[in-house]
Amino acid sequence: MPSRRSVTSVDVARAAGVSQTTVSLVFSGRAAGRVSDRTRALVESTAAALGYVPNAPARVLRGGRPQVLALAVPDVSNPYFARVLLGAEQAARSADMAVLLVDTGSDDDWAGRLVSMSKVGMFAGAVVYAEAAPVTARLAADLDHVVFVECPDPAGRSAVDIDIAAALRDVVAHLHDLGHRRIGHAQAAARRRTFQLRQRFLTSELRRHGLTPARYRSPFDIDEATLLAARFLRRTDVTAIFCDDDILVAALYRACSRLHVAIPGDLSLIGFNDVDLARYLSPEATSVAIPAESLGRMAVEALLSDIAGEPPTRVTAPLTLNVRGSTGPAPN
């Protein structure tokens, strides 16, 4: 009997009494309609007995399904997306697949590269996070299997979203119950739908209470964000600020330290994403938690269903406001 290391598809074919083509069809996932269930079972049991392990790259080159899924995110340096990747990897691993990470923020033609990679069979499908409608429309047309996460228009494809409206209701209710009436908004200086929705729902909820937010826009660069936060605090008298991201909360902590503003005695702060950074701050920051790992898992599971020919999946994940030490009663 051939050793485990030397077993080839030819050995399996000879031992099973079938052609090498039949073995290739079975292990490339193309046996349906071409190989009977009895023969497929015989090939698989023979391969197991011989210790045959199919060569994955060769299987892809012969037309089999790639064992890789693409995950395209706006900023791989953001700790939030590390958690999304973790969840995606866990779901992919359960299907004997791996995840290829693509940073869309550092490459203007990432969508074109993704389409080109798909055409040569480098991955079986893609999860695309937080992209504009023109991009999703292009990818929906050019990719066989794709799932959109937090995208404005999934173009009839599978989609995973988050309930931003409910989260902002909780944010405003929490601040209003604490007596805050002068509320600010630290906006992310990024043109993405998720930040537009945060602005829209924060504004509408405050209007229900007869309030209008004071706003400033900030990038995620911590030094520039700190300078802009300090400038905003010098010219306004807000008692609470909602931030589009926990990084902007951290910048406000730095600005408050320089200006001798007490948190939460003088100013209450609420972030969004609830990454580990929110708990590294002192006091720990109140933040809207997105189940990042769950989103990664749900997106990959939806993609695997799409690859299997199932109908499009649509799911909206609830968010949780985790109240900690950065919010307190409004100062008199």
Tab-separated table of N, CA, C and O in Angstrom, residues 140-207:
chain	number	residue	atom	x	y	z
A	140	ALA	N	-22.244	43.853	-7.011
A	140	ALA	CA	-23.390	42.946	-7.150
A	140	ALA	C	-23.507	42.433	-8.582
A	140	ALA	O	-23.925	41.296	-8.818
A	141	ALA	N	-23.109	43.284	-9.526
A	141	ALA	CA	-23.191	42.890	-10.938
A	141	ALA	C	-22.016	42.009	-11.363
A	141	ALA	O	-22.166	41.140	-12.231
A	142	ASP	N	-20.851	42.221	-10.748
A	142	ASP	CA	-19.633	41.563	-11.240
A	142	ASP	C	-19.162	40.371	-10.411
A	142	ASP	O	-18.297	39.616	-10.868
A	143	LEU	N	-19.682	40.204	-9.201
A	143	LEU	CA	-19.278	39.079	-8.363
A	143	LEU	C	-20.402	38.046	-8.297
A	143	LEU	O	-21.567	38.411	-8.127
A	144	ASP	N	-20.048	36.787	-8.412
A	144	ASP	CA	-21.060	35.739	-8.343
A	144	ASP	C	-21.650	35.628	-6.940
A	144	ASP	O	-22.857	35.425	-6.788
A	145	HIS	N	-20.788	35.757	-5.929
A	145	HIS	CA	-21.246	35.574	-4.551
A	145	HIS	C	-20.699	36.705	-3.682
A	145	HIS	O	-19.481	36.861	-3.562
A	146	VAL	N	-21.605	37.509	-3.114
A	146	VAL	CA	-21.186	38.651	-2.300
A	146	VAL	C	-22.237	38.936	-1.238
A	146	VAL	O	-23.440	38.736	-1.456
A	147	VAL	N	-21.785	39.379	-0.078
A	147	VAL	CA	-22.661	39.794	1.018
A	147	VAL	C	-22.233	41.192	1.437
A	147	VAL	O	-21.035	41.459	1.603
A	148	PHE	N	-23.200	42.082	1.623
A	148	PHE	CA	-22.905	43.460	2.002
A	148	PHE	C	-23.264	43.692	3.474
A	148	PHE	O	-24.341	43.308	3.926
A	149	VAL	N	-22.344	44.333	4.193
A	149	VAL	CA	-22.557	44.650	5.603
A	149	VAL	C	-22.577	46.166	5.770
A	149	VAL	O	-21.654	46.856	5.317
A	150	GLU	N	-23.630	46.684	6.385
A	150	GLU	CA	-23.791	48.124	6.596
A	150	GLU	C	-23.619	48.910	5.298
A	150	GLU	O	-22.938	49.922	5.246
A	151	CYS	N	-24.234	48.439	4.245
A	151	CYS	CA	-24.194	49.122	2.952
A	151	CYS	C	-25.584	49.673	2.640
A	151	CYS	O	-26.592	49.065	3.001
A	152	PRO	N	-25.666	50.809	1.928
A	152	PRO	CA	-26.961	51.469	1.730
A	152	PRO	C	-27.931	50.712	0.841
A	152	PRO	O	-29.136	50.769	1.038
A	153	ASP	N	-27.418	50.004	-0.164
A	153	ASP	CA	-28.301	49.304	-1.097
A	153	ASP	C	-27.624	48.005	-1.525
A	153	ASP	O	-26.713	48.022	-2.347
A	154	PRO	N	-28.058	46.869	-0.984
A	154	PRO	CA	-27.414	45.600	-1.333
A	154	PRO	C	-27.758	45.077	-2.715
A	154	PRO	O	-27.305	43.997	-3.094
A	155	ALA	N	-28.545	45.834	-3.467
A	155	ALA	CA	-28.850	45.476	-4.865
A	155	ALA	C	-29.401	44.061	-4.992
A	155	ALA	O	-29.044	43.316	-5.900
A	156	GLY	N	-30.268	43.678	-4.071
A	156	GLY	CA	-30.897	42.372	-4.130
A	156	GLY	C	-30.057	41.235	-3.597
A	156	GLY	O	-30.485	40.088	-3.614
A	157	ARG	N	-28.858	41.545	-3.110
A	157	ARG	CA	-27.977	40.503	-2.586
A	157	ARG	C	-28.141	40.337	-1.073
A	157	ARG	O	-28.835	41.122	-0.414
A	158	SER	N	-27.483	39.339	-0.529
A	158	SER	CA	-27.538	39.126	0.915
A	158	SER	C	-26.926	40.310	1.647
A	158	SER	O	-25.959	40.918	1.166
A	159	ALA	N	-27.491	40.627	2.824
A	159	ALA	CA	-27.033	41.807	3.546
A	159	ALA	C	-27.161	41.604	5.045
A	159	ALA	O	-28.090	40.961	5.533
A	160	VAL	N	-26.194	42.174	5.769
A	160	VAL	CA	-26.219	42.205	7.233
A	160	VAL	C	-26.147	43.667	7.644
A	160	VAL	O	-25.286	44.409	7.167
A	161	ASP	N	-27.051	44.087	8.517
A	161	ASP	CA	-27.088	45.488	8.928
A	161	ASP	C	-27.162	45.586	10.446
A	161	ASP	O	-27.295	44.570	11.137
A	162	ILE	N	-27.081	46.820	10.970
A	162	ILE	CA	-27.197	47.052	12.408
A	162	ILE	C	-28.303	48.064	12.657
A	162	ILE	O	-28.578	48.919	11.820
A	163	ASP	N	-28.930	47.988	13.829
A	163	ASP	CA	-30.085	48.838	14.151
A	163	ASP	C	-29.610	50.143	14.791
A	163	ASP	O	-29.680	50.333	16.009
A	164	ILE	N	-29.139	51.058	13.946
A	164	ILE	CA	-28.616	52.331	14.434
A	164	ILE	C	-29.728	53.191	15.026
A	164	ILE	O	-29.520	53.892	16.024
A	165	ALA	N	-30.915	53.143	14.439
A	165	ALA	CA	-32.028	53.966	14.929
A	165	ALA	C	-32.337	53.657	16.386
A	165	ALA	O	-32.465	54.572	17.222
A	166	ALA	N	-32.452	52.388	16.727
A	166	ALA	CA	-32.755	52.016	18.112
A	166	ALA	C	-31.612	52.409	19.043
A	166	ALA	O	-31.837	52.844	20.181
A	167	ALA	N	-30.384	52.272	18.571
A	167	ALA	CA	-29.229	52.623	19.404
A	167	ALA	C	-29.222	54.106	19.742
A	167	ALA	O	-28.963	54.501	20.893
A	168	LEU	N	-29.518	54.949	18.766
A	168	LEU	CA	-29.519	56.391	19.029
A	168	LEU	C	-30.697	56.813	19.902
A	168	LEU	O	-30.599	57.787	20.657
A	169	ARG	N	-31.810	56.086	19.829
A	169	ARG	CA	-32.905	56.349	20.772
A	169	ARG	C	-32.430	56.099	22.199
A	169	ARG	O	-32.727	56.882	23.112
A	170	ASP	N	-31.682	55.014	22.392
A	170	ASP	CA	-31.170	54.700	23.722
A	170	ASP	C	-30.165	55.752	24.196
A	170	ASP	O	-30.150	56.133	25.372
A	171	VAL	N	-29.316	56.228	23.279
A	171	VAL	CA	-28.314	57.240	23.629
A	171	VAL	C	-28.989	58.521	24.107
A	171	VAL	O	-28.655	59.070	25.174
A	172	VAL	N	-29.935	59.016	23.316
A	172	VAL	CA	-30.597	60.278	23.672
A	172	VAL	C	-31.429	60.117	24.934
A	172	VAL	O	-31.434	61.004	25.797
A	173	ALA	N	-32.123	59.000	25.076
A	173	ALA	CA	-32.921	58.769	26.282
A	173	ALA	C	-32.036	58.758	27.525
A	173	ALA	O	-32.385	59.333	28.573
A	174	HIS	N	-30.882	58.134	27.418
A	174	HIS	CA	-29.949	58.053	28.553
A	174	HIS	C	-29.474	59.447	28.950
A	174	HIS	O	-29.503	59.816	30.141
A	175	LEU	N	-29.058	60.243	27.980
A	175	LEU	CA	-28.567	61.581	28.282
A	175	LEU	C	-29.688	62.488	28.788
A	175	LEU	O	-29.498	63.275	29.720
A	176	HIS	N	-30.861	62.369	28.183
A	176	HIS	CA	-31.992	63.202	28.596
A	176	HIS	C	-32.400	62.863	30.019
A	176	HIS	O	-32.700	63.749	30.836
A	177	ASP	N	-32.407	61.578	30.363
A	177	ASP	CA	-32.774	61.169	31.721
A	177	ASP	C	-31.775	61.686	32.753
A	177	ASP	O	-32.125	61.891	33.924
A	178	LEU	N	-30.529	61.893	32.315
A	178	LEU	CA	-29.508	62.430	33.217
A	178	LEU	C	-29.568	63.950	33.312
A	178	LEU	O	-28.777	64.562	34.050
A	179	GLY	N	-30.495	64.567	32.575
A	179	GLY	CA	-30.687	66.013	32.664
A	179	GLY	C	-29.923	66.824	31.635
A	179	GLY	O	-29.932	68.061	31.694
A	180	HIS	N	-29.300	66.192	30.674
A	180	HIS	CA	-28.527	66.926	29.672
A	180	HIS	C	-29.449	67.530	28.617
A	180	HIS	O	-30.311	66.838	28.071
A	181	ARG	N	-29.247	68.828	28.352
A	181	ARG	CA	-30.038	69.521	27.348
A	181	ARG	C	-29.144	70.180	26.286
A	181	ARG	O	-29.621	70.553	25.231
A	182	ARG	N	-27.876	70.356	26.606
A	182	ARG	CA	-26.917	70.912	25.643
A	182	ARG	C	-25.976	69.772	25.236
A	182	ARG	O	-25.026	69.437	25.945
A	183	ILE	N	-26.289	69.164	24.105
A	183	ILE	CA	-25.617	67.920	23.677
A	183	ILE	C	-24.859	68.147	22.378
A	183	ILE	O	-25.388	68.735	21.430
A	184	GLY	N	-23.631	67.683	22.350
A	184	GLY	CA	-22.804	67.817	21.169
A	184	GLY	C	-22.688	66.511	20.400
A	184	GLY	O	-23.067	65.442	20.874
A	185	HIS	N	-22.122	66.612	19.191
A	185	HIS	CA	-21.929	65.436	18.338
A	185	HIS	C	-20.554	65.519	17.691
A	185	HIS	O	-20.289	66.430	16.901
A	186	ALA	N	-19.678	64.584	18.029
A	186	ALA	CA	-18.367	64.476	17.380
A	186	ALA	C	-18.536	63.569	16.166
A	186	ALA	O	-18.630	62.348	16.305
A	187	GLN	N	-18.571	64.183	14.987
A	187	GLN	CA	-18.826	63.440	13.747
A	187	GLN	C	-17.537	62.927	13.128
A	187	GLN	O	-16.525	63.637	13.072
A	188	ALA	N	-17.575	61.715	12.641
A	188	ALA	CA	-16.432	61.173	11.903
A	188	ALA	C	-16.360	61.849	10.535
A	188	ALA	O	-17.368	61.944	9.831
A	189	ALA	N	-15.169	62.309	10.181
A	189	ALA	CA	-14.986	62.971	8.882
A	189	ALA	C	-14.780	61.919	7.803
A	189	ALA	O	-13.734	61.842	7.150
A	190	ALA	N	-15.777	61.100	7.614
A	190	ALA	CA	-15.732	60.034	6.609
A	190	ALA	C	-17.103	59.943	5.960
A	190	ALA	O	-18.126	59.927	6.656
A	191	ARG	N	-17.116	59.884	4.648
A	191	ARG	CA	-18.386	59.864	3.916
A	191	ARG	C	-18.880	58.429	3.775
A	191	ARG	O	-18.777	57.830	2.706
A	192	ARG	N	-19.378	57.907	4.853
A	192	ARG	CA	-19.907	56.548	4.832
A	192	ARG	C	-21.318	56.548	5.391
A	192	ARG	O	-21.663	57.326	6.282
A	193	ARG	N	-22.115	55.650	4.853
A	193	ARG	CA	-23.530	55.606	5.201
A	193	ARG	C	-23.753	55.460	6.697
A	193	ARG	O	-24.637	56.078	7.275
A	194	THR	N	-22.929	54.638	7.368
A	194	THR	CA	-23.148	54.400	8.789
A	194	THR	C	-23.054	55.687	9.593
A	194	THR	O	-23.829	55.914	10.527
A	195	PHE	N	-22.121	56.601	9.228
A	195	PHE	CA	-21.984	57.860	9.942
A	195	PHE	C	-23.112	58.822	9.578
A	195	PHE	O	-23.566	59.613	10.416
A	196	GLN	N	-23.581	58.748	8.334
A	196	GLN	CA	-24.728	59.565	7.939
A	196	GLN	C	-25.970	59.163	8.716
A	196	GLN	O	-26.760	60.020	9.145
A	197	LEU	N	-26.139	57.855	8.934
A	197	LEU	CA	-27.289	57.389	9.704
A	197	LEU	C	-27.188	57.808	11.171
A	197	LEU	O	-28.189	58.156	11.795
A	198	ARG	N	-25.986	57.797	11.722
A	198	ARG	CA	-25.819	58.223	13.112
A	198	ARG	C	-26.203	59.691	13.272
A	198	ARG	O	-26.851	60.074	14.245
A	199	GLN	N	-25.807	60.509	12.302
A	199	GLN	CA	-26.194	61.920	12.343
A	199	GLN	C	-27.704	62.071	12.223
A	199	GLN	O	-28.340	62.812	12.982
A	200	ARG	N	-28.294	61.342	11.270
A	200	ARG	CA	-29.732	61.485	11.024
A	200	ARG	C	-30.556	61.087	12.242
A	200	ARG	O	-31.448	61.827	12.678
A	201	PHE	N	-30.243	59.949	12.819
A	201	PHE	CA	-31.055	59.458	13.935
A	201	PHE	C	-30.785	60.224	15.226
A	201	PHE	O	-31.698	60.406	16.039
A	202	LEU	N	-29.544	60.680	15.427
A	202	LEU	CA	-29.277	61.517	16.602
A	202	LEU	C	-30.067	62.814	16.507
A	202	LEU	O	-30.711	63.241	17.478
A	203	THR	N	-30.050	63.430	15.322
A	203	THR	CA	-30.778	64.688	15.125
A	203	THR	C	-32.271	64.501	15.341
A	203	THR	O	-32.921	65.305	16.041
A	204	SER	N	-32.843	63.459	14.781
A	204	SER	CA	-34.289	63.247	14.897
A	204	SER	C	-34.687	62.954	16.332
A	204	SER	O	-35.738	63.424	16.805
A	205	GLU	N	-33.870	62.202	17.066
A	205	GLU	CA	-34.203	61.907	18.460
A	205	GLU	C	-34.098	63.147	19.329
A	205	GLU	O	-34.932	63.377	20.211
A	206	LEU	N	-33.082	63.959	19.103
A	206	LEU	CA	-32.955	65.195	19.888
A	206	LEU	C	-34.114	66.153	19.591
A	206	LEU	O	-34.620	66.826	20.486
A	207	ARG	N	-34.533	66.202	18.320
A	207	ARG	CA	-35.646	67.073	17.957
A	207	ARG	C	-36.930	66.664	18.667
A	207	ARG	O	-37.767	67.521	18.986
